[in-house]
Amino acid sequence: MRMSKIKFGLIGSGWRAEFYIRIAKALPERFELTGVLIRSREKGEAFARKFGVNVVQSLDELMKGEPDFVVLSVKRGIVTDYLIDIFKKRIPVLCETPPGETVEALEELWEQANQYNARIQIAEQYFVQPLYAAWLKVIRDGKLGEVSNINLSSLHGYHGVSIIRKFLDAGYENCMIYGKRFSFEVTETYGREGMDLDGKIFSCTRDRLTLEFDHGKVAFFDFSDPAQYHSFIRTRQLTVQGVRGEIDDLTVRYLTSDNVPVTQELNRIDLGKYNNQEWSHNGIMLGEEFVYRNPFANARLNDDEIAVSTCLDRMGEYLATGTDFYSLKEALQDTYISLMMDTALKNPNQEVRTSTRIWAK
């Protein structure tokens, strides 16, 4: 049974850490933020005034609030040291950031986690975002038959790898990676602060990579950084092909049991549009069937906040039942493949092969 109300402490003060504050305030009946750890007293005092939260300067102080677990949301370069300290103190942790910058760091973290029997999950949110969760449901319902390939143009690095491995059911298969980085000009349209109408043009990289897995499945990875996350003129694209159908972004084509071809559109159901007085995301339908229902249906959360809320909720279930939702092992594999993709980009069109690491043996 999941605990009735989840209490968590937060380590970090960046853009992503703010998600957890908004979620706790939007869903007070589900989540309670007990405190925020910011080492700098001056920065912490300003943060406390801005967000109306309790700020402390040490991990021991943070634990006085008796959280069920801590959320670690700090820069990638310092996350490993933080995690090992948390492991040693036997504190359950939901880690927001990929846990290392080198293969050696990933392996060291795996060994430390095992040594201290760490209770850890990673807040990889995209597979529980509404649209990605709907796509995954279509695949797992078998509408496409055995899936053979995916073209993903929406997510960078380890986020993209996570979706690729889940949608292809690739497990810990090794793969051959090759590709190239390009650069193109694009006009700025918006960023984290909102719309940008200045018409500024900047150079944007575009990474094109092929991942050939040992079991024969193939992923085509395509990402433009930073335009694809923040642009009105660069958007996401996804194609997943199986022996009996395909997903083509919001269109799903498949065969019935009688081999009759069917074409349907994913239909997003939102409240609060066109004179409706509420505002919230309700779910996504394919024909008459819901392929995704928002577990926080009445809360005013965007898609990424819904996904992060889901990670918090599943962390509670993990502590209550021991059931992983996105384990350290999964995160290490996704981060490792992402690092190998970086290696391939540094060696254009040369094949780079992954190998089985200690967490996958």
Short mmCIF file of C-alpha atoms in Angstrom, two decimals:
data_model
loop_
_atom_site.label_atom_id
_atom_site.label_comp_id
_atom_site.label_asym_id
_atom_site.label_seq_id
_atom_site.Cartn_x
_atom_site.Cartn_y
_atom_site.Cartn_z
CA MET A 1 0.00 0.00 0.00
CA ARG A 2 1.28 3.47 -0.88
CA MET A 3 1.59 5.87 2.03
CA SER A 4 -1.45 8.17 2.24
CA LYS A 5 0.58 11.39 2.12
CA ILE A 6 4.14 11.64 0.87
CA LYS A 7 6.60 13.82 2.77
CA PHE A 8 9.82 14.73 1.01
CA GLY A 9 12.82 16.96 1.45
CA LEU A 10 14.43 18.76 -1.48
CA ILE A 11 18.14 19.30 -2.19
CA GLY A 12 18.72 21.99 -4.81
CA SER A 13 17.45 25.38 -5.91
CA GLY A 14 17.55 25.34 -9.72
CA TRP A 15 14.87 25.49 -12.39
CA ARG A 16 14.00 21.79 -12.03
CA ALA A 17 13.90 21.95 -8.24
CA GLU A 18 11.17 24.57 -8.50
CA PHE A 19 8.88 21.95 -10.07
CA TYR A 20 8.74 20.10 -6.75
CA ILE A 21 7.76 23.24 -4.88
CA ARG A 22 4.92 23.99 -7.31
CA ILE A 23 3.71 20.39 -7.12
CA ALA A 24 3.66 20.35 -3.31
CA LYS A 25 1.62 23.56 -3.31
CA ALA A 26 -0.76 22.33 -6.03
CA LEU A 27 -1.36 18.95 -4.37
CA PRO A 28 -1.09 19.50 -0.59
CA GLU A 29 -3.31 16.50 0.09
CA ARG A 30 -0.82 14.22 -1.72
CA PHE A 31 2.60 15.77 -1.08
CA GLU A 32 4.29 17.71 1.72
CA LEU A 33 7.61 19.48 1.22
CA THR A 34 9.34 19.38 4.61
CA GLY A 35 12.33 21.55 3.70
CA VAL A 36 14.83 22.65 1.07
CA LEU A 37 18.60 22.24 1.46
CA ILE A 38 20.65 25.16 0.11
CA ARG A 39 24.23 25.38 1.41
CA SER A 40 24.55 29.16 1.02
CA ARG A 41 22.74 30.93 3.85
CA GLU A 42 22.32 34.16 1.89
CA LYS A 43 20.97 32.36 -1.18
CA GLY A 44 18.78 30.19 1.03
CA GLU A 45 17.19 33.16 2.79
CA ALA A 46 16.33 34.77 -0.55
CA PHE A 47 14.92 31.48 -1.82
CA ALA A 48 12.79 31.02 1.31
CA ARG A 49 11.30 34.50 0.90
CA LYS A 50 10.58 33.97 -2.79
CA PHE A 51 8.89 30.57 -2.51
CA GLY A 52 7.63 30.55 1.06
CA VAL A 53 9.44 27.32 2.01
CA ASN A 54 11.60 26.19 4.92
CA VAL A 55 15.29 26.34 3.91
CA VAL A 56 18.15 24.64 5.79
CA GLN A 57 21.91 24.48 5.25
CA SER A 58 22.74 20.82 5.97
CA LEU A 59 21.46 17.32 5.28
CA ASP A 60 21.15 16.63 9.01
CA GLU A 61 18.90 19.70 9.38
CA LEU A 62 16.83 18.57 6.40
CA MET A 63 16.23 15.17 8.00
CA LYS A 64 14.87 16.79 11.18
CA GLY A 65 11.68 17.37 9.21
CA GLU A 66 11.30 13.55 9.00
CA PRO A 67 10.75 13.27 5.25
CA ASP A 68 10.02 9.85 3.79
CA PHE A 69 12.79 10.50 1.26
CA VAL A 70 14.82 13.31 -0.25
CA VAL A 71 14.74 14.57 -3.82
CA LEU A 72 18.21 15.31 -5.16
CA SER A 73 18.05 18.03 -7.83
CA VAL A 74 21.56 19.44 -8.30
CA LYS A 75 24.02 19.95 -11.14
CA ARG A 76 25.20 16.81 -12.91
CA GLY A 77 28.84 17.33 -11.96
CA ILE A 78 28.23 17.08 -8.20
CA VAL A 79 25.39 14.56 -8.04
CA THR A 80 27.61 11.48 -7.47
CA ASP A 81 29.23 12.83 -4.30
CA TYR A 82 25.84 13.86 -2.94
CA LEU A 83 24.40 10.42 -3.65
CA ILE A 84 27.21 8.55 -1.93
CA ASP A 85 26.81 10.74 1.17
CA ILE A 86 23.06 10.02 1.14
CA PHE A 87 23.73 6.28 0.73
CA LYS A 88 26.03 6.30 3.76
CA LYS A 89 23.34 7.98 5.85
CA ARG A 90 20.80 5.31 4.72
CA ILE A 91 18.39 7.95 3.41
CA PRO A 92 16.01 6.96 0.59
CA VAL A 93 16.52 9.21 -2.42
CA LEU A 94 14.76 10.18 -5.63
CA CYS A 95 17.54 11.52 -7.85
CA GLU A 96 16.52 14.08 -10.45
CA THR A 97 19.81 14.29 -12.33
CA PRO A 98 21.60 11.52 -14.29
CA PRO A 99 24.08 10.10 -11.81
CA GLY A 100 27.47 10.60 -13.45
CA GLU A 101 29.50 12.12 -16.28
CA THR A 102 31.82 9.19 -17.10
CA VAL A 103 31.49 5.42 -17.37
CA GLU A 104 33.88 5.07 -14.43
CA ALA A 105 31.67 7.32 -12.29
CA LEU A 106 28.60 5.27 -13.19
CA GLU A 107 30.32 2.03 -12.20
CA GLU A 108 31.56 3.52 -8.93
CA LEU A 109 28.05 4.66 -8.09
CA TRP A 110 26.66 1.19 -8.78
CA GLU A 111 29.22 -0.36 -6.43
CA GLN A 112 28.50 2.21 -3.72
CA ALA A 113 24.75 1.71 -4.04
CA ASN A 114 25.19 -2.03 -3.59
CA GLN A 115 27.61 -1.61 -0.72
CA TYR A 116 25.15 0.49 1.26
CA ASN A 117 22.00 -1.29 0.01
CA ALA A 118 20.77 2.08 -1.19
CA ARG A 119 17.08 2.80 -1.63
CA ILE A 120 17.11 4.91 -4.76
CA GLN A 121 14.98 5.65 -7.80
CA ILE A 122 15.61 8.13 -10.60
CA ALA A 123 13.09 10.83 -11.55
CA GLU A 124 13.18 10.10 -15.29
CA GLN A 125 9.82 11.63 -16.11
CA TYR A 126 9.28 11.41 -19.84
CA PHE A 127 7.85 7.89 -20.06
CA VAL A 128 5.13 8.97 -17.62
CA GLN A 129 4.39 12.26 -19.39
CA PRO A 130 0.84 12.07 -20.83
CA LEU A 131 1.71 11.77 -24.53
CA TYR A 132 4.65 9.38 -24.09
CA ALA A 133 2.62 7.29 -21.64
CA ALA A 134 -0.22 7.11 -24.21
CA TRP A 135 2.18 6.02 -26.95
CA LEU A 136 3.68 3.38 -24.65
CA LYS A 137 0.21 2.05 -23.78
CA VAL A 138 -0.60 1.65 -27.50
CA ILE A 139 2.61 -0.34 -27.96
CA ARG A 140 2.12 -2.52 -24.87
CA ASP A 141 -1.49 -3.21 -25.84
CA GLY A 142 -0.05 -4.94 -28.90
CA LYS A 143 -1.72 -2.79 -31.54
CA LEU A 144 1.51 -2.54 -33.54
CA GLY A 145 2.57 -6.15 -33.08
CA GLU A 146 6.29 -6.74 -32.54
CA VAL A 147 7.99 -3.32 -32.71
CA SER A 148 11.09 -3.18 -34.89
CA ASN A 149 12.19 0.45 -35.15
CA ILE A 150 11.65 3.94 -33.79
CA ASN A 151 12.42 7.43 -35.08
CA LEU A 152 12.58 9.84 -32.16
CA SER A 153 13.03 13.57 -32.63
CA SER A 154 12.03 15.25 -29.38
CA LEU A 155 14.36 14.44 -26.47
CA HIS A 156 18.07 14.78 -25.84
CA GLY A 157 20.60 12.27 -24.53
CA TYR A 158 19.55 9.97 -21.70
CA HIS A 159 15.90 11.10 -21.92
CA GLY A 160 15.80 9.98 -25.54
CA VAL A 161 17.59 6.72 -24.73
CA SER A 162 15.04 5.95 -22.00
CA ILE A 163 12.16 6.25 -24.48
CA ILE A 164 14.03 4.29 -27.16
CA ARG A 165 14.77 1.37 -24.83
CA LYS A 166 11.23 1.26 -23.43
CA PHE A 167 9.46 1.57 -26.77
CA LEU A 168 11.70 -1.05 -28.41
CA ASP A 169 11.73 -3.24 -25.27
CA ALA A 170 15.51 -3.31 -25.74
CA GLY A 171 16.42 -4.22 -22.17
CA TYR A 172 20.18 -4.22 -21.69
CA GLU A 173 21.05 -5.25 -25.23
CA ASN A 174 24.26 -3.84 -26.63
CA CYS A 175 24.18 -1.75 -29.77
CA MET A 176 26.25 -0.21 -32.53
CA ILE A 177 26.03 3.60 -32.73
CA TYR A 178 27.04 5.91 -35.55
CA GLY A 179 26.06 9.34 -36.81
CA LYS A 180 27.04 12.97 -37.07
CA ARG A 181 26.39 16.43 -35.61
CA PHE A 182 25.24 19.23 -37.89
CA SER A 183 24.61 22.92 -37.26
CA PHE A 184 21.87 25.12 -38.73
CA GLU A 185 20.56 28.61 -38.13
CA VAL A 186 17.13 29.05 -36.54
CA THR A 187 15.15 32.00 -35.21
CA GLU A 188 14.55 32.24 -31.46
CA THR A 189 10.84 32.08 -30.56
CA TYR A 190 10.71 31.34 -26.82
CA GLY A 191 12.59 30.03 -23.81
CA ARG A 192 12.02 29.25 -20.16
CA GLU A 193 10.95 32.85 -19.57
CA GLY A 194 8.27 32.87 -22.27
CA MET A 195 7.86 34.13 -25.85
CA ASP A 196 10.70 35.93 -27.63
CA LEU A 197 9.64 38.20 -30.51
CA ASP A 198 13.01 39.86 -31.19
CA GLY A 199 13.71 37.69 -34.25
CA LYS A 200 17.20 36.79 -33.08
CA ILE A 201 18.89 34.09 -35.15
CA PHE A 202 21.27 31.61 -33.55
CA SER A 203 23.19 28.50 -34.56
CA CYS A 204 21.55 25.28 -33.42
CA THR A 205 23.12 21.82 -33.47
CA ARG A 206 21.24 18.83 -34.87
CA ASP A 207 22.40 15.34 -33.88
CA ARG A 208 21.50 12.42 -36.17
CA LEU A 209 22.40 8.98 -34.84
CA THR A 210 21.50 5.36 -35.61
CA LEU A 211 21.45 2.77 -32.83
CA GLU A 212 21.45 -0.85 -34.05
CA PHE A 213 20.68 -3.24 -31.19
CA ASP A 214 21.96 -6.79 -31.15
CA HIS A 215 18.44 -8.27 -31.38
CA GLY A 216 17.93 -6.46 -34.72
CA LYS A 217 15.82 -3.53 -33.53
CA VAL A 218 16.89 -0.07 -34.67
CA ALA A 219 16.49 3.46 -33.33
CA PHE A 220 16.93 6.62 -35.36
CA PHE A 221 17.75 9.49 -33.01
CA ASP A 222 17.34 13.12 -34.10
CA PHE A 223 17.60 16.10 -31.79
CA SER A 224 18.17 19.84 -32.22
CA ASP A 225 19.67 21.56 -29.19
CA PRO A 226 18.42 23.86 -27.74
CA ALA A 227 15.63 24.71 -30.18
CA GLN A 228 13.57 21.54 -29.90
CA TYR A 229 12.58 22.01 -26.25
CA HIS A 230 11.79 25.72 -26.61
CA SER A 231 10.50 26.66 -30.04
CA PHE A 232 7.28 27.36 -31.92
CA ILE A 233 8.93 26.48 -35.24
CA ARG A 234 10.74 23.29 -34.20
CA THR A 235 8.57 20.55 -32.76
CA ARG A 236 8.70 16.89 -31.82
CA GLN A 237 8.30 13.97 -34.21
CA LEU A 238 7.89 10.30 -33.39
CA THR A 239 7.42 7.23 -35.55
CA VAL A 240 7.26 3.68 -34.16
CA GLN A 241 6.82 0.79 -36.56
CA GLY A 242 5.72 -2.74 -35.77
CA VAL A 243 4.82 -5.73 -37.88
CA ARG A 244 1.07 -4.90 -37.65
CA GLY A 245 1.00 -1.13 -37.43
CA GLU A 246 2.72 2.14 -36.69
CA ILE A 247 2.53 5.26 -34.61
CA ASP A 248 3.06 8.37 -36.74
CA ASP A 249 3.09 11.12 -34.11
CA LEU A 250 -0.62 11.54 -33.20
CA THR A 251 -1.85 9.06 -35.83
CA VAL A 252 -2.05 5.33 -35.06
CA ARG A 253 -2.46 2.81 -37.88
CA TYR A 254 -2.99 -0.87 -37.11
CA LEU A 255 -4.73 -4.07 -38.22
CA THR A 256 -7.68 -5.68 -36.49
CA SER A 257 -7.71 -9.39 -35.70
CA ASP A 258 -9.32 -9.82 -39.15
CA ASN A 259 -6.47 -7.83 -40.74
CA VAL A 260 -8.70 -4.86 -41.49
CA PRO A 261 -6.61 -1.65 -41.52
CA VAL A 262 -7.68 1.04 -39.01
CA THR A 263 -6.47 4.64 -38.71
CA GLN A 264 -7.20 6.62 -35.53
CA GLU A 265 -5.96 9.85 -33.97
CA LEU A 266 -4.87 10.35 -30.38
CA ASN A 267 -7.33 12.81 -28.89
CA ARG A 268 -6.24 14.94 -25.93
CA ILE A 269 -8.97 15.77 -23.39
CA ASP A 270 -8.39 19.01 -21.47
CA LEU A 271 -10.73 20.98 -19.25
CA GLY A 272 -10.68 24.76 -19.25
CA LYS A 273 -10.77 25.52 -22.97
CA TYR A 274 -13.43 27.42 -24.94
CA ASN A 275 -15.42 28.81 -22.00
CA ASN A 276 -15.04 25.80 -19.70
CA GLN A 277 -14.31 27.26 -16.25
CA GLU A 278 -11.83 24.64 -14.99
CA TRP A 279 -8.29 24.01 -16.17
CA SER A 280 -6.61 20.62 -16.06
CA HIS A 281 -5.51 17.77 -18.27
CA ASN A 282 -7.89 14.81 -18.12
CA GLY A 283 -6.45 12.18 -20.43
CA ILE A 284 -5.74 10.97 -23.96
CA MET A 285 -8.10 8.78 -25.98
CA LEU A 286 -7.65 6.54 -29.01
CA GLY A 287 -11.10 6.06 -30.47
CA GLU A 288 -13.44 5.15 -27.61
CA GLU A 289 -10.62 4.07 -25.29
CA PHE A 290 -8.52 6.06 -22.82
CA VAL A 291 -4.86 5.21 -23.38
CA TYR A 292 -3.84 7.67 -20.66
CA ARG A 293 -5.64 9.10 -17.64
CA ASN A 294 -4.12 11.85 -15.55
CA PRO A 295 -3.73 10.57 -11.96
CA PHE A 296 -3.94 14.19 -10.77
CA ALA A 297 -6.89 15.12 -12.95
CA ASN A 298 -8.11 18.22 -11.09
CA ALA A 299 -4.72 19.83 -10.42
CA ARG A 300 -3.49 22.75 -12.54
CA LEU A 301 -0.28 21.10 -13.72
CA ASN A 302 1.44 21.10 -17.10
CA ASP A 303 2.55 17.82 -18.69
CA ASP A 304 6.03 17.86 -17.18
CA GLU A 305 4.65 18.67 -13.73
CA ILE A 306 2.18 15.78 -14.08
CA ALA A 307 5.11 13.49 -14.91
CA VAL A 308 7.25 14.69 -11.99
CA SER A 309 4.23 14.30 -9.67
CA THR A 310 3.92 10.73 -10.93
CA CYS A 311 7.57 10.11 -10.06
CA LEU A 312 6.96 11.39 -6.52
CA ASP A 313 3.88 9.19 -6.20
CA ARG A 314 5.71 6.12 -7.47
CA MET A 315 8.62 6.80 -5.14
CA GLY A 316 6.10 6.45 -2.32
CA GLU A 317 4.95 3.13 -3.77
CA TYR A 318 8.58 2.00 -4.10
CA LEU A 319 9.24 2.66 -0.41
CA ALA A 320 6.03 0.87 0.57
CA THR A 321 6.38 -2.17 -1.72
CA GLY A 322 9.98 -2.30 -3.02
CA THR A 323 8.72 -2.16 -6.62
CA ASP A 324 11.00 -0.15 -8.91
CA PHE A 325 9.54 2.39 -11.30
CA TYR A 326 12.83 3.67 -12.74
CA SER A 327 15.74 2.02 -11.00
CA LEU A 328 19.35 3.10 -10.71
CA LYS A 329 20.20 0.19 -13.00
CA GLU A 330 17.92 1.58 -15.72
CA ALA A 331 19.31 5.09 -15.28
CA LEU A 332 22.90 3.88 -15.48
CA GLN A 333 22.19 2.03 -18.72
CA ASP A 334 20.45 5.01 -20.31
CA THR A 335 23.20 7.39 -19.22
CA TYR A 336 25.90 4.99 -20.43
CA ILE A 337 24.36 4.72 -23.90
CA SER A 338 24.00 8.51 -23.96
CA LEU A 339 27.73 8.84 -23.20
CA MET A 340 28.50 6.45 -26.05
CA MET A 341 26.31 8.54 -28.33
CA ASP A 342 28.45 11.54 -27.40
CA THR A 343 31.53 9.50 -28.33
CA ALA A 344 29.98 8.68 -31.70
CA LEU A 345 29.26 12.35 -32.36
CA LYS A 346 32.90 13.18 -31.67
CA ASN A 347 33.86 10.56 -34.27
CA PRO A 348 31.49 11.30 -37.18
CA ASN A 349 30.14 8.27 -39.05
CA GLN A 350 32.45 5.87 -37.21
CA GLU A 351 30.84 2.90 -35.47
CA VAL A 352 30.96 2.93 -31.67
CA ARG A 353 29.92 -0.26 -29.88
CA THR A 354 28.54 -0.52 -26.36
CA SER A 355 29.59 -3.31 -24.01
CA THR A 356 27.87 -5.01 -21.07
CA ARG A 357 28.57 -3.03 -17.88
CA ILE A 358 28.62 -4.29 -14.29
CA TRP A 359 25.03 -3.25 -13.53
CA ALA A 360 23.69 -5.32 -16.46
CA LYS A 361 25.48 -8.59 -15.64
#
